[in-house]
CSV table of C-alpha atoms in Angstrom, one decimal:
chain,number,residue,atom,x,y,z
A,123,MET,CA,0.0,0.0,0.0
A,124,ARG,CA,1.4,3.4,-1.0
A,125,ARG,CA,2.4,5.7,1.9
A,126,ILE,CA,0.6,9.0,2.1
A,127,THR,CA,2.9,11.7,0.8
A,128,ILE,CA,2.9,15.3,2.1
A,129,LEU,CA,4.6,18.3,0.5
A,130,VAL,CA,6.1,20.8,2.9
A,131,ALA,CA,7.1,24.0,1.1
A,132,ASP,CA,8.9,26.5,3.2
A,133,ASP,CA,12.1,28.5,2.7
A,134,GLU,CA,12.9,28.4,6.4
A,135,ALA,CA,14.7,25.0,6.7
A,136,GLU,CA,14.3,24.8,10.5
A,137,ILE,CA,10.5,25.1,10.2
A,138,ALA,CA,10.3,22.6,7.3
A,139,ASP,CA,12.5,20.1,9.2
A,140,LEU,CA,10.3,20.5,12.4
A,141,VAL,CA,7.1,19.9,10.4
A,142,ALA,CA,8.6,17.0,8.6
A,143,LEU,CA,9.8,15.4,11.9
A,144,HIS,CA,6.4,15.4,13.5
A,145,LEU,CA,4.6,14.2,10.3
A,146,GLN,CA,7.1,11.4,9.8
A,147,LYS,CA,6.3,10.2,13.3
A,148,GLU,CA,2.8,9.8,12.1
A,149,GLY,CA,4.0,7.5,9.3
A,150,TYR,CA,3.8,10.0,6.4
A,151,HIS,CA,6.3,10.3,3.6
A,152,ILE,CA,7.5,13.9,3.4
A,153,VAL,CA,8.7,15.8,0.3
A,154,LYS,CA,10.3,19.2,1.1
A,155,ALA,CA,10.6,22.3,-1.2
A,156,ALA,CA,12.4,25.5,-0.4
A,157,ASP,CA,10.7,27.7,-3.0
A,158,GLY,CA,7.5,27.9,-5.0
A,159,LYS,CA,8.9,26.6,-8.2
A,160,ALA,CA,10.3,23.5,-6.5
A,161,ALA,CA,6.8,23.0,-4.9
A,162,ILE,CA,5.1,23.0,-8.3
A,163,GLN,CA,7.7,20.6,-9.7
A,164,ALA,CA,7.1,18.2,-6.7
A,165,ILE,CA,3.4,18.3,-7.3
A,166,GLN,CA,3.8,17.6,-11.0
A,167,SER,CA,6.4,14.8,-10.7
A,168,GLN,CA,5.1,12.9,-7.6
A,169,SER,CA,1.8,11.7,-6.2
A,170,ILE,CA,1.2,14.3,-3.4
A,171,ASP,CA,-1.7,13.8,-1.1
A,172,LEU,CA,-1.6,17.1,0.8
A,173,ALA,CA,0.5,20.3,0.6
A,174,ILE,CA,1.6,22.5,3.5
A,175,LEU,CA,2.6,25.9,2.0
A,176,ASP,CA,4.3,29.0,3.4
A,177,ILE,CA,3.1,32.2,1.7
A,178,MET,CA,6.3,34.2,1.6
A,179,MET,CA,8.5,32.0,-0.5
A,180,PRO,CA,11.1,32.8,-3.2
A,181,GLU,CA,10.4,32.3,-7.0
A,182,LEU,CA,6.6,31.8,-6.5
A,183,ASP,CA,4.7,32.8,-3.4
A,184,GLY,CA,2.2,30.5,-1.7
A,185,TYR,CA,-0.8,32.2,-3.3
A,186,GLU,CA,0.6,31.6,-6.8
A,187,VAL,CA,1.5,28.0,-6.0
A,188,THR,CA,-2.0,27.4,-4.7
A,189,ARG,CA,-3.5,29.0,-7.9
A,190,LYS,CA,-1.4,26.7,-10.1
A,191,ILE,CA,-2.2,23.6,-8.0
A,192,ARG,CA,-6.0,24.3,-8.2
A,193,GLU,CA,-5.8,24.5,-12.0
A,194,GLN,CA,-5.2,20.7,-12.1
A,195,TYR,CA,-5.4,19.1,-8.6
A,196,HIS,CA,-7.9,18.7,-5.7
A,197,LEU,CA,-5.5,17.8,-3.0
A,198,PRO,CA,-5.9,19.5,0.4
A,199,ILE,CA,-3.8,22.6,1.0
A,200,ILE,CA,-2.9,24.1,4.4
A,201,PHE,CA,-1.2,27.4,4.7
A,202,LEU,CA,1.4,27.7,7.4
A,203,SER,CA,2.4,31.4,7.5
A,204,ALA,CA,3.8,34.2,9.5
A,205,LYS,CA,1.1,36.5,8.0
A,206,THR,CA,-1.5,36.7,10.7
A,207,SER,CA,-4.0,39.3,9.7
A,208,ASP,CA,-7.6,38.4,8.9
A,209,LEU,CA,-7.2,39.6,5.4
A,210,ASP,CA,-4.2,37.3,4.8
A,211,LYS,CA,-6.3,34.3,6.1
A,212,ILE,CA,-9.3,35.3,4.0
A,213,THR,CA,-7.1,35.7,0.9
A,214,GLY,CA,-5.6,32.2,1.5
A,215,LEU,CA,-9.0,30.6,1.8
A,216,VAL,CA,-10.4,32.4,-1.2
A,217,MET,CA,-7.3,31.4,-3.3
A,218,GLY,CA,-8.2,27.7,-2.6
A,219,ALA,CA,-6.6,26.7,0.7
A,220,ASP,CA,-8.5,24.3,2.9
A,221,ASP,CA,-7.0,25.5,6.2
A,222,TYR,CA,-4.7,28.3,7.5
A,223,MET,CA,-2.3,28.2,10.5
A,224,THR,CA,-0.1,31.0,11.7
A,225,LYS,CA,3.4,30.9,13.0
A,226,PRO,CA,4.5,30.3,15.7
A,227,PHE,CA,2.4,27.1,15.7
A,228,ASN,CA,1.9,24.0,17.8
A,229,PRO,CA,3.2,21.1,15.8
A,230,MET,CA,0.7,18.7,17.3
A,231,GLU,CA,-2.2,21.0,16.3
A,232,LEU,CA,-0.7,21.0,12.8
A,233,VAL,CA,-0.6,17.2,12.8
A,234,ALA,CA,-4.2,17.1,13.9
A,235,ARG,CA,-5.3,19.4,11.1
A,236,VAL,CA,-3.4,17.3,8.6
A,237,ASN,CA,-5.0,14.2,9.8
A,238,SER,CA,-8.5,15.8,9.6
A,239,GLN,CA,-7.9,17.1,6.0
A,240,LEU,CA,-6.6,13.7,4.9
A,241,ARG,CA,-9.6,11.8,6.5
A,242,ARG,CA,-12.0,14.1,4.7
A,243,SER,CA,-10.2,13.9,1.4
A,244,MET,CA,-10.0,10.1,1.4
A,245,LEU,CA,-13.7,9.9,2.4
A,246,PHE,CA,-14.6,12.1,-0.5
A,247,ASN,CA,-12.6,10.0,-2.9
A,248,GLN,CA,-14.0,6.7,-1.9
A,249,PRO,CA,-16.0,4.9,-4.7
A,250,ALA,CA,-19.3,5.5,-2.8
A,251,ALA,CA,-19.0,9.2,-3.5
A,252,LEU,CA,-19.4,8.4,-7.2
A,253,ASN,CA,-23.0,7.5,-6.4
A,254,ARG,CA,-23.9,11.1,-5.8
A,255,SER,CA,-26.2,12.3,-8.6
A,256,VAL,CA,-25.8,15.1,-11.0
A,257,LEU,CA,-27.9,18.1,-10.0
A,258,GLU,CA,-29.5,20.4,-12.5
A,259,THR,CA,-31.5,23.5,-11.8
A,260,GLY,CA,-32.0,26.9,-13.3
A,261,GLY,CA,-29.2,26.6,-15.9
A,262,LEU,CA,-26.8,25.2,-13.2
A,263,ILE,CA,-25.4,21.7,-13.6
A,264,ILE,CA,-23.3,20.2,-10.7
A,265,SER,CA,-21.5,17.0,-11.5
A,266,PRO,CA,-19.9,15.3,-8.4
A,267,ASP,CA,-18.2,12.6,-10.6
A,268,GLN,CA,-16.3,15.1,-12.6
A,269,HIS,CA,-16.2,17.7,-9.8
A,270,THR,CA,-17.4,20.3,-12.3
A,271,VAL,CA,-20.0,23.1,-12.3
A,272,THR,CA,-21.5,24.8,-15.4
A,273,LEU,CA,-23.9,27.7,-15.5
A,274,TYR,CA,-25.8,28.1,-18.8
A,275,GLY,CA,-23.1,26.0,-20.5
A,276,GLU,CA,-20.2,28.0,-19.1
A,277,ALA,CA,-17.7,26.4,-16.7
A,278,VAL,CA,-17.6,27.8,-13.2
A,279,GLU,CA,-14.2,27.3,-11.6
A,280,LEU,CA,-14.7,26.5,-7.9
A,281,THR,CA,-12.3,25.5,-5.2
A,282,PRO,CA,-12.9,22.1,-3.6
A,283,LYS,CA,-14.5,23.7,-0.5
A,284,GLU,CA,-16.7,26.0,-2.7
A,285,PHE,CA,-17.9,22.9,-4.7
A,286,ASP,CA,-18.7,20.9,-1.5
A,287,ILE,CA,-20.7,23.8,0.0
A,288,LEU,CA,-22.6,24.2,-3.3
A,289,TYR,CA,-23.4,20.5,-3.6
A,290,LEU,CA,-24.4,20.3,0.1
A,291,LEU,CA,-26.9,23.1,-0.3
A,292,ALA,CA,-28.2,22.1,-3.8
A,293,SER,CA,-28.7,18.5,-2.8
A,294,HIS,CA,-30.8,19.5,0.2
A,295,SER,CA,-32.9,22.2,-1.5
A,296,LYS,CA,-35.0,24.4,0.8
A,297,GLN,CA,-33.2,23.0,3.9
A,298,VAL,CA,-31.6,25.7,5.9
A,299,PHE,CA,-28.0,25.1,7.1
A,300,SER,CA,-26.4,27.2,9.7
A,301,ALA,CA,-22.7,28.2,9.4
A,302,GLU,CA,-21.9,25.5,12.0
A,303,ASN,CA,-23.8,22.8,10.0
A,304,ILE,CA,-21.9,23.7,6.8
A,305,PHE,CA,-18.5,23.8,8.5
A,306,GLN,CA,-19.0,20.5,10.3
A,307,GLN,CA,-20.2,18.7,7.1
A,308,VAL,CA,-17.8,20.3,4.6
A,309,TRP,CA,-14.6,20.6,6.7
A,310,GLY,CA,-15.4,17.5,8.8
A,311,GLU,CA,-14.3,18.9,12.1
A,312,ALA,CA,-15.5,20.8,15.2
A,313,TYR,CA,-16.9,24.3,14.5
A,314,TYR,CA,-15.4,26.5,17.2
A,315,GLU,CA,-15.1,30.1,15.8
A,316,SER,CA,-15.3,29.3,12.1
A,317,GLY,CA,-18.4,31.2,11.0
A,318,ASN,CA,-16.3,33.8,9.2
A,319,THR,CA,-14.6,31.0,7.1
A,320,VAL,CA,-18.0,29.8,5.9
A,321,MET,CA,-19.2,33.4,5.2
A,322,VAL,CA,-16.1,34.1,3.0
A,323,HIS,CA,-16.6,30.9,1.0
A,324,ILE,CA,-20.3,31.7,0.5
A,325,ARG,CA,-19.4,35.2,-0.6
A,326,THR,CA,-16.9,34.0,-3.2
A,327,LEU,CA,-19.2,31.2,-4.3
A,328,ARG,CA,-22.0,33.7,-5.0
A,329,LYS,CA,-19.7,35.9,-6.9
A,330,LYS,CA,-18.6,33.1,-9.2
A,331,LEU,CA,-22.2,32.2,-9.8
A,332,GLY,CA,-22.8,35.7,-11.0
A,333,GLU,CA,-25.2,36.5,-8.1
A,334,ASP,CA,-23.9,40.0,-7.9
A,335,ILE,CA,-25.5,40.7,-11.3
A,336,ASN,CA,-28.3,38.1,-11.6
A,337,LYS,CA,-31.6,38.5,-9.8
A,338,ASN,CA,-32.2,34.8,-9.6
A,339,LYS,CA,-30.0,33.9,-6.5
A,340,PHE,CA,-29.1,30.3,-6.0
A,341,ILE,CA,-27.9,30.7,-2.4
A,342,LYS,CA,-30.4,32.5,-0.1
A,343,THR,CA,-29.5,33.9,3.3
A,344,ILE,CA,-32.0,33.3,6.1
A,345,TRP,CA,-31.0,36.1,8.4
A,346,GLY,CA,-30.1,34.9,11.8
A,347,VAL,CA,-30.4,31.2,10.8
A,348,GLY,CA,-28.1,30.3,7.9
A,349,TYR,CA,-28.2,29.5,4.2
A,350,THR,CA,-30.4,27.5,1.9
A,351,PHE,CA,-30.5,26.7,-1.9
A,352,ASN,CA,-33.1,28.6,-3.7
A,353,GLU,CA,-34.3,26.5,-6.7
């Protein structure tokens, strides 16, 4: 059985070594990259199951690496960065990251987050997930098998989390989901203070669906309660 391989991309060798040490204790195979270009080369040349990326790297920064990864791959991405502002975190999530941790960090918490993302990723990729049906409504077609979305025949490029939120809402039309419900089902972990994360993903999802210019909104906000899919 192939060992799970994790990419650790950070130009600070001490941090990369620390992360690698703790993940290797969990039995993971680690590939390290000291800059953005090396990270992309590792993704393209090896079978990577999860990527841990710094933002401020030489050659290509973490945002650009994430953008390039998301053009072809659906693997989980965790940012591990010294950039601590809410805007930095929001930018990382909007770019396609699945999680964001700030430095200095607790290595055991990082390991827990890696395990959580891998569990969810493997669950999603099990054959049973292929039984999920294609959803069609109002010009919107959501295909879980191909992990694609089209709106009036035009492809809509979504991050994995955006896709999962959309499919969750669309497959339970008229059911209202709180931010806590959405986070627990899509991220597969405890909620804590993650309402803003859900809100940011809903906002960018709406924008990609053209809801800033179209009157027929797919995602409806039930103020004080949560979100529902509006067929």
